[in-house]
Every structure is written in structure tokens, then in C-alpha cells.
Short mmCIF file of C-alpha atoms and ligand atoms in Angstrom, two decimals:
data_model
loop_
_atom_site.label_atom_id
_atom_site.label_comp_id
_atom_site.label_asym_id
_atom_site.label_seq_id
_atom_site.Cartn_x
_atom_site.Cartn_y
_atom_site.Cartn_z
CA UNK A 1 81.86 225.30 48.63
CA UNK A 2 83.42 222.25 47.73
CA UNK A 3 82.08 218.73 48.41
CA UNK A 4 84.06 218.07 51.62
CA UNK A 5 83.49 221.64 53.40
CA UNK A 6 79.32 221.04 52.20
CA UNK A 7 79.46 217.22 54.10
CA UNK A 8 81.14 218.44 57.00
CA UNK A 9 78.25 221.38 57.24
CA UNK A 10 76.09 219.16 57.09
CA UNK A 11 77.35 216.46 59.57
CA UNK A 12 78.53 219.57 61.57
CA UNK A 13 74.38 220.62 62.08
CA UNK A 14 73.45 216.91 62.06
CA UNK A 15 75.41 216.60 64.97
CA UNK A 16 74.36 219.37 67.03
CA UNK A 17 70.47 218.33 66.15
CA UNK A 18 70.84 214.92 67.38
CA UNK A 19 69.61 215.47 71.38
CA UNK A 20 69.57 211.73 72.10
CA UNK A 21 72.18 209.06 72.22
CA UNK A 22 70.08 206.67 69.63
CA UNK A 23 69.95 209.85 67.20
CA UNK A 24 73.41 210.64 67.98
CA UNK A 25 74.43 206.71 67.09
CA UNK A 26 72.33 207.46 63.50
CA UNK A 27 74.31 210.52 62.31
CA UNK A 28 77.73 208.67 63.75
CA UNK A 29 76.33 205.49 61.59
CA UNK A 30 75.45 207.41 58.47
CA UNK A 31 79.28 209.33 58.99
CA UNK A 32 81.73 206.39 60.01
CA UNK A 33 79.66 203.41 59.83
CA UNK A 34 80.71 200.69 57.08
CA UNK A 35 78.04 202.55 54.66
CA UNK A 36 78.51 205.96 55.86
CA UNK A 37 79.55 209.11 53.61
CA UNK A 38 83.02 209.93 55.38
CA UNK A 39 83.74 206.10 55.24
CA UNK A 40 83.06 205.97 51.24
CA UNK A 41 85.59 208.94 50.93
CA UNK A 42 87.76 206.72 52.93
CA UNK A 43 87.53 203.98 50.68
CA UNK A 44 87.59 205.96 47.69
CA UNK A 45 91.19 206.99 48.33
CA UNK A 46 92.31 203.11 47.16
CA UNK A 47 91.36 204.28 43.86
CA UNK A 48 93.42 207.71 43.54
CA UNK A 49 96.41 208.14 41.92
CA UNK A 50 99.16 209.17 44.40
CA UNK A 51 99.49 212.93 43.70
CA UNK A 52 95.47 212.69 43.49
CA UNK A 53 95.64 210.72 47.36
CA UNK A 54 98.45 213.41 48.20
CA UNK A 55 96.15 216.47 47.97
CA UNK A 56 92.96 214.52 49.34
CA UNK A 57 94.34 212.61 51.63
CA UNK A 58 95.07 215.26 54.36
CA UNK A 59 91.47 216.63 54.07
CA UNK A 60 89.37 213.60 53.55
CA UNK A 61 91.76 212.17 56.85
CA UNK A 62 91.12 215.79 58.62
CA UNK A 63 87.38 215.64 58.01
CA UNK A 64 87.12 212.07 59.82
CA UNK A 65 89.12 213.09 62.83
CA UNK A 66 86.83 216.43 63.00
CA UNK A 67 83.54 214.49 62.38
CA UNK A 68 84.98 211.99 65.10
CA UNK A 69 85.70 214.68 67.49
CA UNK A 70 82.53 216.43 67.49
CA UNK A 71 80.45 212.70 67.67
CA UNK A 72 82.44 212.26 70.80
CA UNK A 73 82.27 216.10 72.42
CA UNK A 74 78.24 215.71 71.78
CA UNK A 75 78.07 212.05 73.16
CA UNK A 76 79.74 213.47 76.06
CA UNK A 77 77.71 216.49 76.75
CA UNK A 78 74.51 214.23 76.36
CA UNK A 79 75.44 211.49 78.48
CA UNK A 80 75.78 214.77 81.23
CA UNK A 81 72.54 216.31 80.65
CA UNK A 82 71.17 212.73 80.62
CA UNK A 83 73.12 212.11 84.12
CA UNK A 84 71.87 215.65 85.37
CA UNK A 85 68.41 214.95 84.19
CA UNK A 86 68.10 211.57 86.70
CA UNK A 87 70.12 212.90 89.63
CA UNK A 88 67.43 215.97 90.00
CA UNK A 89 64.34 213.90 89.16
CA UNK A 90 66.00 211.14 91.83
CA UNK A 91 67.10 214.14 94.34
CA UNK A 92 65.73 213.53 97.91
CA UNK A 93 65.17 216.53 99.96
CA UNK A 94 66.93 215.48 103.41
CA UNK A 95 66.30 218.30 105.48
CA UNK A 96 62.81 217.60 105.19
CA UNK A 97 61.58 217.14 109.00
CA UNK A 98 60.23 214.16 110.11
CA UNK A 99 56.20 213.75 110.79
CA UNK A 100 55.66 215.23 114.09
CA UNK A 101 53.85 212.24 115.33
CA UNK A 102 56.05 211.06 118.04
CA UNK A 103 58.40 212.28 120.07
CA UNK A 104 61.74 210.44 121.82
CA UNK A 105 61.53 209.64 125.50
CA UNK A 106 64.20 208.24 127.91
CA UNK A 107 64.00 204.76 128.38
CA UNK A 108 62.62 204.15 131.92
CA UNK A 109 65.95 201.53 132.58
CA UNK A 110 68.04 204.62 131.49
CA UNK A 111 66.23 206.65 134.04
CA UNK A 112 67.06 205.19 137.14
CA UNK A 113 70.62 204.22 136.04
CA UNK A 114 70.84 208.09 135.73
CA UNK A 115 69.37 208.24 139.03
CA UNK A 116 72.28 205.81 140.89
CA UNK A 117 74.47 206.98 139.37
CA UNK A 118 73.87 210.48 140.46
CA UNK A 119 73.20 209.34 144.04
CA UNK A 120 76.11 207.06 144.23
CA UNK A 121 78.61 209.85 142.61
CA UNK A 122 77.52 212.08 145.83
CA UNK A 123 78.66 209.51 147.90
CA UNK A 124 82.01 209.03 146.06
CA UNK A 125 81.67 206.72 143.88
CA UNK A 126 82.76 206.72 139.90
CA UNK A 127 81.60 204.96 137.60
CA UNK A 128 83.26 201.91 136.06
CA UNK A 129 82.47 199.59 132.68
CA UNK A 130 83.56 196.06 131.50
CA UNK A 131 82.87 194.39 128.21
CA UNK A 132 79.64 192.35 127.53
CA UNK A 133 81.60 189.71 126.38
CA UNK A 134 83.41 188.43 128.74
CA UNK A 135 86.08 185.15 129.71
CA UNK A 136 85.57 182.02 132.17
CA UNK A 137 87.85 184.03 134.44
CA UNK A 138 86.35 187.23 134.80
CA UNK A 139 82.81 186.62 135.23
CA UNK A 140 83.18 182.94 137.31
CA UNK A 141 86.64 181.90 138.60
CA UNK A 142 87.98 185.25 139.60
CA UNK A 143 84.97 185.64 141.66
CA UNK A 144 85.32 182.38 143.44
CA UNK A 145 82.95 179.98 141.41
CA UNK A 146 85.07 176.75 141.74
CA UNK A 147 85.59 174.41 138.51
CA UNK A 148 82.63 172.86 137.24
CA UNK A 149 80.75 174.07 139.89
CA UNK A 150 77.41 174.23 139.32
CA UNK A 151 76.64 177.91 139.80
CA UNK A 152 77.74 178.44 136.17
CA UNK A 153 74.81 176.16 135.10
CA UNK A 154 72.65 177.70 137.25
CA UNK A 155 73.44 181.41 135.60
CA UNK A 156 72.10 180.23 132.08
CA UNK A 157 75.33 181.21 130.56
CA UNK A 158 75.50 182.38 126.94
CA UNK A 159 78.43 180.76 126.01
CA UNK A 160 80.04 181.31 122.50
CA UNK A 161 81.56 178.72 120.16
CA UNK A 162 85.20 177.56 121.30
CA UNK A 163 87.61 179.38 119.49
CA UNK A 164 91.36 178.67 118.25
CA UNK A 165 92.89 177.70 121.93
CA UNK A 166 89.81 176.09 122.88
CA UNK A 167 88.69 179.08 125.23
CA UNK A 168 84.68 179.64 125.45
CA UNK A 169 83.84 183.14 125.57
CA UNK A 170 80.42 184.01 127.17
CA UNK A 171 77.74 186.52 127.51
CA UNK A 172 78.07 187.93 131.01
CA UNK A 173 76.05 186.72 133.23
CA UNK A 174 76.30 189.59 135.88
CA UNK A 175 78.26 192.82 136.10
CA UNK A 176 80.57 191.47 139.24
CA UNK A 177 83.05 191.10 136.50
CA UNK A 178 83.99 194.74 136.32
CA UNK A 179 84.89 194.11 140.05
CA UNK A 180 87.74 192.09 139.28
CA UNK A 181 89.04 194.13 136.09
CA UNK A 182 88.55 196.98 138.46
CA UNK A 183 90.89 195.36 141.20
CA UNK A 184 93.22 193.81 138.13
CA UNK A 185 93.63 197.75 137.46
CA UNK A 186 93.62 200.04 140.28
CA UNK A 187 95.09 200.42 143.48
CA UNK A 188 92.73 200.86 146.78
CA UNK A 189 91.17 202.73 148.27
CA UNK A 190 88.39 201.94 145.13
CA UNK A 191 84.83 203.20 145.19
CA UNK A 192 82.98 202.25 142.19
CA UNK A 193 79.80 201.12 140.12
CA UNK A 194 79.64 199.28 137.12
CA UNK A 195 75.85 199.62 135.58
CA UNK A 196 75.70 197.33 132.81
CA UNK A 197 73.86 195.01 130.67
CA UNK A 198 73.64 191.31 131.49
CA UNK A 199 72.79 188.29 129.70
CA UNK A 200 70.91 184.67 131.22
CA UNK A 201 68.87 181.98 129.04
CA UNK A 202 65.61 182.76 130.89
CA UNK A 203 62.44 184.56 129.64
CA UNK A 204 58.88 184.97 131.85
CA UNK A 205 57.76 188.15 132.91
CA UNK A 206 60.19 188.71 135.92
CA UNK A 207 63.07 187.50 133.47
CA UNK A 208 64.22 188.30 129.92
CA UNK A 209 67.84 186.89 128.56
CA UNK A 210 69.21 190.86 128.62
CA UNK A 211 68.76 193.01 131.60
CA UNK A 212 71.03 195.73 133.39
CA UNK A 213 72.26 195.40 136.83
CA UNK A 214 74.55 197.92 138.61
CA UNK A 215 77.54 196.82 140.73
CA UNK A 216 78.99 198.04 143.63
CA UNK A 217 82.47 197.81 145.39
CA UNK A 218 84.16 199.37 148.04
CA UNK A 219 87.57 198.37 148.83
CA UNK A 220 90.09 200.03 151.96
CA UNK A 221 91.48 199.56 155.14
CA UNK A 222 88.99 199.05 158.08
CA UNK A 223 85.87 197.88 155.69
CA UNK A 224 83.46 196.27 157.51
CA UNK A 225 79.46 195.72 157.45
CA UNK A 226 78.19 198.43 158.92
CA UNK A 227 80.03 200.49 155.98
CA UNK A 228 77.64 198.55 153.75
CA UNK A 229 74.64 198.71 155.69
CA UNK A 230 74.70 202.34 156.05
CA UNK A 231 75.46 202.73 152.25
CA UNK A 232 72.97 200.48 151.28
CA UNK A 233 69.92 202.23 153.41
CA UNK A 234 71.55 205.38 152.40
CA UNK A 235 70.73 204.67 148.85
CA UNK A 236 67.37 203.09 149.60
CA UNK A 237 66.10 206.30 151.21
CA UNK A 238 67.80 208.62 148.28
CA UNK A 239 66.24 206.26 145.38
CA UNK A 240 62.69 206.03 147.04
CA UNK A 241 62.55 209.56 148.01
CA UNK A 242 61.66 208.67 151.65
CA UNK A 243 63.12 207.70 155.23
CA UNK A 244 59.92 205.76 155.84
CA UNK A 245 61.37 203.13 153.70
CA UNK A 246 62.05 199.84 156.28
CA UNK A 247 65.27 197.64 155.15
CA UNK A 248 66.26 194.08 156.28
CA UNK A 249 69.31 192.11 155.57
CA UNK A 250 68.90 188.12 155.05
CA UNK A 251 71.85 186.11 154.99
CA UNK A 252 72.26 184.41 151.77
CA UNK A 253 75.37 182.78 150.16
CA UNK A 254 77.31 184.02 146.64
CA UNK A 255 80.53 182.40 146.21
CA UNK A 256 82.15 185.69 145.81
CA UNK A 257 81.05 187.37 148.99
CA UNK A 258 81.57 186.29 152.84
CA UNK A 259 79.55 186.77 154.67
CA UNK A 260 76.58 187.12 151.55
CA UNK A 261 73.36 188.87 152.43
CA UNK A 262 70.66 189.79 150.41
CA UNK A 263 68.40 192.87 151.20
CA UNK A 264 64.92 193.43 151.41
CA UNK A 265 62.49 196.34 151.79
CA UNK A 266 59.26 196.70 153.21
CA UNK A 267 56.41 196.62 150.85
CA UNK A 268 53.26 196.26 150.08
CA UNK A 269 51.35 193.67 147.85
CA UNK A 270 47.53 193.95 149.19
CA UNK A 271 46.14 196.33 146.06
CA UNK A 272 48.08 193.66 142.88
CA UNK A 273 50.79 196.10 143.03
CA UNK A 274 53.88 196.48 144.83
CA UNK A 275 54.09 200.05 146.81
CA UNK A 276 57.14 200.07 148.82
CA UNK A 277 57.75 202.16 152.09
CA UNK A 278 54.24 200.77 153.42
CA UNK A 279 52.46 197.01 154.40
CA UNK A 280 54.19 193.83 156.08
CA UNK A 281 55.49 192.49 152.67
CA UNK A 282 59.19 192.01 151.98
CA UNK A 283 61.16 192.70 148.54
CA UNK A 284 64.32 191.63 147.51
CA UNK A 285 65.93 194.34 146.21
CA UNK A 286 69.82 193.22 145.83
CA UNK A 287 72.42 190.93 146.97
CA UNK A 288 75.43 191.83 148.78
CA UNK A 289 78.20 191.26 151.06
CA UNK A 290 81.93 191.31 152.24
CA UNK A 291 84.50 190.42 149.46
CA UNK A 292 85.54 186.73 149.86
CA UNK A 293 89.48 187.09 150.29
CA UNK A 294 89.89 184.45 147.51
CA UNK A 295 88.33 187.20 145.48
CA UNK A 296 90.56 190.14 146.89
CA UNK A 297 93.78 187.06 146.12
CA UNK A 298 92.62 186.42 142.92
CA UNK A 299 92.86 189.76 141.84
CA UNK A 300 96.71 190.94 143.30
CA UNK A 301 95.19 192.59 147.00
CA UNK A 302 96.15 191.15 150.56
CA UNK A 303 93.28 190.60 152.14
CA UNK A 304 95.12 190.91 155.51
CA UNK A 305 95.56 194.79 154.49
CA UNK A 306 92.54 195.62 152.68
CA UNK A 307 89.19 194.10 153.35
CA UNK A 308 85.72 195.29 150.80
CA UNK A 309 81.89 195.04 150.27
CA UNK A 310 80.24 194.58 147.35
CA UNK A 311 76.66 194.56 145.60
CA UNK A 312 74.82 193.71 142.89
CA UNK A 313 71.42 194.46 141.72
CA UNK A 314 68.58 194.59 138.78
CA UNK A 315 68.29 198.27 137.45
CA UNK A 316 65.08 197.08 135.49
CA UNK A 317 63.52 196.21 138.37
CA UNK A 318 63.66 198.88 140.23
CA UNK A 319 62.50 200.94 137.41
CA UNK A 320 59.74 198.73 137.76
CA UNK A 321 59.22 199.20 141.18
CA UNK A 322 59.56 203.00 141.11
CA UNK A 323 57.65 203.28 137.60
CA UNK A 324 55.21 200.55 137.81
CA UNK A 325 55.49 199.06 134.19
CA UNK A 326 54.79 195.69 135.12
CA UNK A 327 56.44 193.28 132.51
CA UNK A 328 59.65 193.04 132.54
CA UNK A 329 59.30 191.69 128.90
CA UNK A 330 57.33 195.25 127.72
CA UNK A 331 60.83 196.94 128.57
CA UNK A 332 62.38 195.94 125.97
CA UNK A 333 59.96 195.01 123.30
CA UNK A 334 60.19 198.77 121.86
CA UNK A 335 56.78 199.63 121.69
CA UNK A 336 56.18 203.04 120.96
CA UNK A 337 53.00 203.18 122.79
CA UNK A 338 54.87 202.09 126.03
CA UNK A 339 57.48 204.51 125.51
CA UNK A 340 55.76 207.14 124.77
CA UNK A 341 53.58 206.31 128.31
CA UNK A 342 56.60 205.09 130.56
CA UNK A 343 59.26 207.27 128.78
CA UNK A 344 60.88 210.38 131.06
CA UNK A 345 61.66 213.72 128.60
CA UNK A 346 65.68 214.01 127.98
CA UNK A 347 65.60 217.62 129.72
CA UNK A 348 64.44 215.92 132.56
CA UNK A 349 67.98 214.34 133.76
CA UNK A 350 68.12 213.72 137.33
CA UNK A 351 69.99 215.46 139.37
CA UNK A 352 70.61 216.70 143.21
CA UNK A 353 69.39 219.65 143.24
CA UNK A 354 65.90 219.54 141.18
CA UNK A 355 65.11 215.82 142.21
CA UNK A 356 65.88 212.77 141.06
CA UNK A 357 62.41 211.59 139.63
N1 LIG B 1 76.27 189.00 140.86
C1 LIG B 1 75.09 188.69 141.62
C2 LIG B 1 73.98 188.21 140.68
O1 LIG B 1 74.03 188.48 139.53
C3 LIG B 1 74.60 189.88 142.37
C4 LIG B 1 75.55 190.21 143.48
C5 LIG B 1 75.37 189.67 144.72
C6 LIG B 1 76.61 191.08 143.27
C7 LIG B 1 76.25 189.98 145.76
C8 LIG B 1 77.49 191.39 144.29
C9 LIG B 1 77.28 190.83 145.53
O2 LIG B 1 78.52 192.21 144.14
O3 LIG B 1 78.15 191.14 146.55
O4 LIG B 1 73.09 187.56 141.10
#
């Protein structure tokens, strides 16, 4: 074996030994590094005579590109099994189930919003949606709120920053704004509700700056109040599950409605809890009335042809009501312990024909 042919052996096996990069890096040092054995040949080649470098040349040239080839195959295969090595000891086993402790519930809020919407979808109604962020227009001067009137202090308005034209966005304030989109969009006859969240600076325990309201409009030929008092009790006896359940309308004023009414039911106070359908209490439940025809103008309709009612209402409190969680706060501070006690089951969705609670 000549010289060469027992070198390469031997940086051949030193190669395949090495089973780390820093032994790796010592056989590649003691091969090509400025001391190293195939680097001395290299050198050594100055010296030769030109038929001498003619012979060796070739092979001393043919040993470095081998040596340099198998450095960089075994660096390779390393830096794989290295690679390998950390993703398995780093694997995590995702199908692994989650601790049995708790189990998901449907948010009480959720519930009843399920629940009007199934009572209100007998009566003809579908359902309609509007942005949470919504324009000056839409939630106030559409509906009638004059210029710097007041009433848009008195929502607690989330307002956003001015942007490029100078236009403040805002937080709505109630879900009446999907009336006029609705109106902007459709043709009458319309029969709709718009549940929703809502947004007002205010925070005790019968107010927290997000709750959900559902809307309601009706809008045809021939509207008139009794339409919306015999919807309204309609959907007072369906929600509380009882005829017993005494209404009363008050009159009341929102710019967008004329005449405005709010309506009450008969309840109960005497035990620290409200029980409604019993006692000489009243509760305001929601506010409502006939579509103000500045409204109905606003948004394209003659009010000559087509006249509408409209209400509005808290969905959390009547969870609260029908539930009893008494907080409004605890509804959406996401305890688990409250869920877990106030929560319905999601194979429990309410419907006509099993009940709606
Ligand atoms: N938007 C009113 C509020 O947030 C509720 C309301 C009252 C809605 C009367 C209506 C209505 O559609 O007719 O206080």
C-alpha cells in the first residue's frame, strides 16, 4: 500500500469514528487544517520537479477532494441525527386529552339569545347583524338624535380616535343601528332582530361597559300599536313560560320612536329576589315604540306608505331574571365556578318542541 492509499485508510476510518461534530472538526483539522497531513502533501508539491508534480499531483489533489467529500457527507449525516435526536426528545404528544376536570357550558347570555331567537323566528322574524363598530350616522343621526344633542352624552359613547377625514368612529351604544342598515338594505315588508353586543362607559352591578341587547323591527303597510302590543306580550308569555305573566306599557320618549313606550311586567321583590308573573312590583323589561318617520326618511321609506314598530332590550338581563345570577358584572368575569353553576349543556339548545329552558 503506498503512502497516499494508507492516509486515506486511515482518514477514511477516522472519519466514520468521529460521532460528534467537535470530533468530526479534529479529524477535518488534523486532514486540511494549516498543520494537517493532506495539507503538508499539499505544500510539498512546491518542492517537486514537474514530471515528479505531474504524477502526484492528480492523486495528492484527488485525495483532498475525497477526504473533503467524506468530512462533509459525515458532517451532514450528524447534524441529522443531531436534529432527529432534539425533535423526538422535544416531541409533544397532542392528542393527549385534556384533564377531565371541567367541562364547557353555554353561557347563560347565549341561552336566552337562543331562546328569542327561536321564539321570534316562529313568529316570522329573521335574524339580522351590524358591526360593533359603528359611525355617528348609524347608531345616532339616522335614528333621529339631533346634532349635539345630548342623548349621545348621555349613552357613554366609546368613541375612537378621529381618523384621516376627521370622522369619529364609536363603540355602539345600542343595536338600533342594524335598524337603519336593515332599512338602507331591504325593501318592506321587514321583520327582523338584531341580537348583539353593545358598548356604554358605565360599570355597577346592573351595568358593565359590554352587554347584548336584541332589536326588533317591523316595518309594512297598516302597522300600528296594537301589532306591537300583541307581539310584545306574545313574547313575554313564550320567554317566561306562562300566561300569568301581567304586562304594562309606560309612555316614555326615545328620539327614534313616536310614540316611545317602555314595558313593564309584574313582579315580585318581597323575598330579595325578583320572581316575575307574581306580587304588585313592576319591571322594566324593554323600550319600544312606533318608528319616528324621520327615521323611516332617513333611511329611503315614505312614511306615508309604510309605517313600523320597533324594540330594544337587555338580553343579560333577562338571563338574569329567568336564571337568577345576580351580578351583572359575574357574567362576564369568566369564572369557571359560575359557569360551571349558571352554564346550560350545548345539547340542550332550545327549541319549540322540547322547551325552551
Ligand atoms: N336603543 C334603546 C336603548 O338602547 C332601546 C330601544 C328603545 C330600542 C326603543 C328600540 C326602541 O328599538 O323602539 O336604550
Amino acid at each position: 500500500m503506498t503512502d497516499l492509499a494508507r492516509l486515506e485508510a486511515e482518514l477514511t476510518s477516522a472519519i466514520a469514528a468521529a460521532d460528534t461534530p467537535e470530533a468530526l472538526e479534529a479529524v477535518r483539522v488534523s486532514a486540511l487544517g494549516k498543520q494537517g497531513s493532506v495539507s503538508a502533501l499539499l505544500k510539498g508539491m512546491g518542492a517537486m520537479t514537474p514530471e515528479e508534480r505531474q504524477v502526484k499531483g492528480p492523486l495528492i489533489n484527488g485525495l483532498r477532494d475525497r477526504v473533503s467529500t467524506a468530512l462533509a457527507a459525515r458532517k451532514a449525516r450528524l447534524d441529522d441525527d443531531a436534529l432527529n435526536a432534539r425533535l423526538a426528545s422535544e416531541q409533544v404528544d397532542l392528542s393527549l386529552p385534556a384533564p377531565a376536570r371541567r367541562k364547557g357550558s353555554v353561557h347563560p347570555t347565549l341561552q336566552v339569545m337562543d331562546e328569542l331567537i327561536e321564539i321570534f323566528a316562529q313568529m316570522g322574524f329573521a335574524v339580522a347583524e351590524g358591526p360593533d363598530i359603528e359611525d355617528d350616522w348609524h347608531n345616532f343621526t339616522a335614528l333621529n338624535f339631533p346634532p349635539k344633542h345630548p342623548a349621545r352624552e348621555m349613552h357613554d359613547t366609546f368613541f375612537f380616535a378621529p381618523g384621516e377625514t376627521g370622522e369619529r368612529k364609536l363603540l355602539r351604544t345600542h343595536t338600533s343601528p342594524v335598524q337603519v342598515r336593515t332599512m338602507v338594505s331591504q325593501k318592506p315588508p321587514i321583520r327582523i332582530i338584531a341580537p348583539g353586543r353593545v358598548f356604554r362607559k358605565d360599570s355597577d352591578q346592573t351595568h358593565t361597559p359590554m352587554f347584548h341587547q336584541i332589536e326588533g323591527l317591523v316595518i309594512d303597510k297598516g302597522i300600528h300599536m296594537g301589532h306591537l302590543k300583541w307581539t310584545l306580550e306574545q313574547f313575554i308569555a313564550r320567554f317566561f313560560e306562562t300566561d300569568a305573566v301581567t304586562t304594562r306599557f309606560r309612555p316614555h320618549h326615545f328620539p327614534f320612536t313616536e310614540p316611545s313606550a317602555e314595558l313593564d311586567v309584574r313582579c315580585d321583590r318581597s323575598g330579595g329576589e325578583v320572581r316575575v308573573g307574581q306580587g304588585d312590583d313592576w319591571l322594566e323589561v324593554l323600550g319600544c315604540g312606533m318608528v319616528h318617520p324621520n327615521v323611516l326618511r332617513q333611511c329611503g321609506i315614505d312614511p306615508d306608505e309604510y309605517q313600523g314598530f320597533a324594540w330594544g332590550m337587555g338580553v343579560d338581563r333577562l338571563a338574569m331574571l329567568k336564571y337568577g345570577p345576580p351580578d351583572l358584572r359575574d357574567m362576564f368575569a369568566g369564572d369557571v365556578r359560575w359557569l360551571e353553576h349558571y352554564g346550560f349543556s350545548a345539547f340542550q339548545a332550545p327549541n319549540a318542541s322540547s322547551g325552551l329552558s
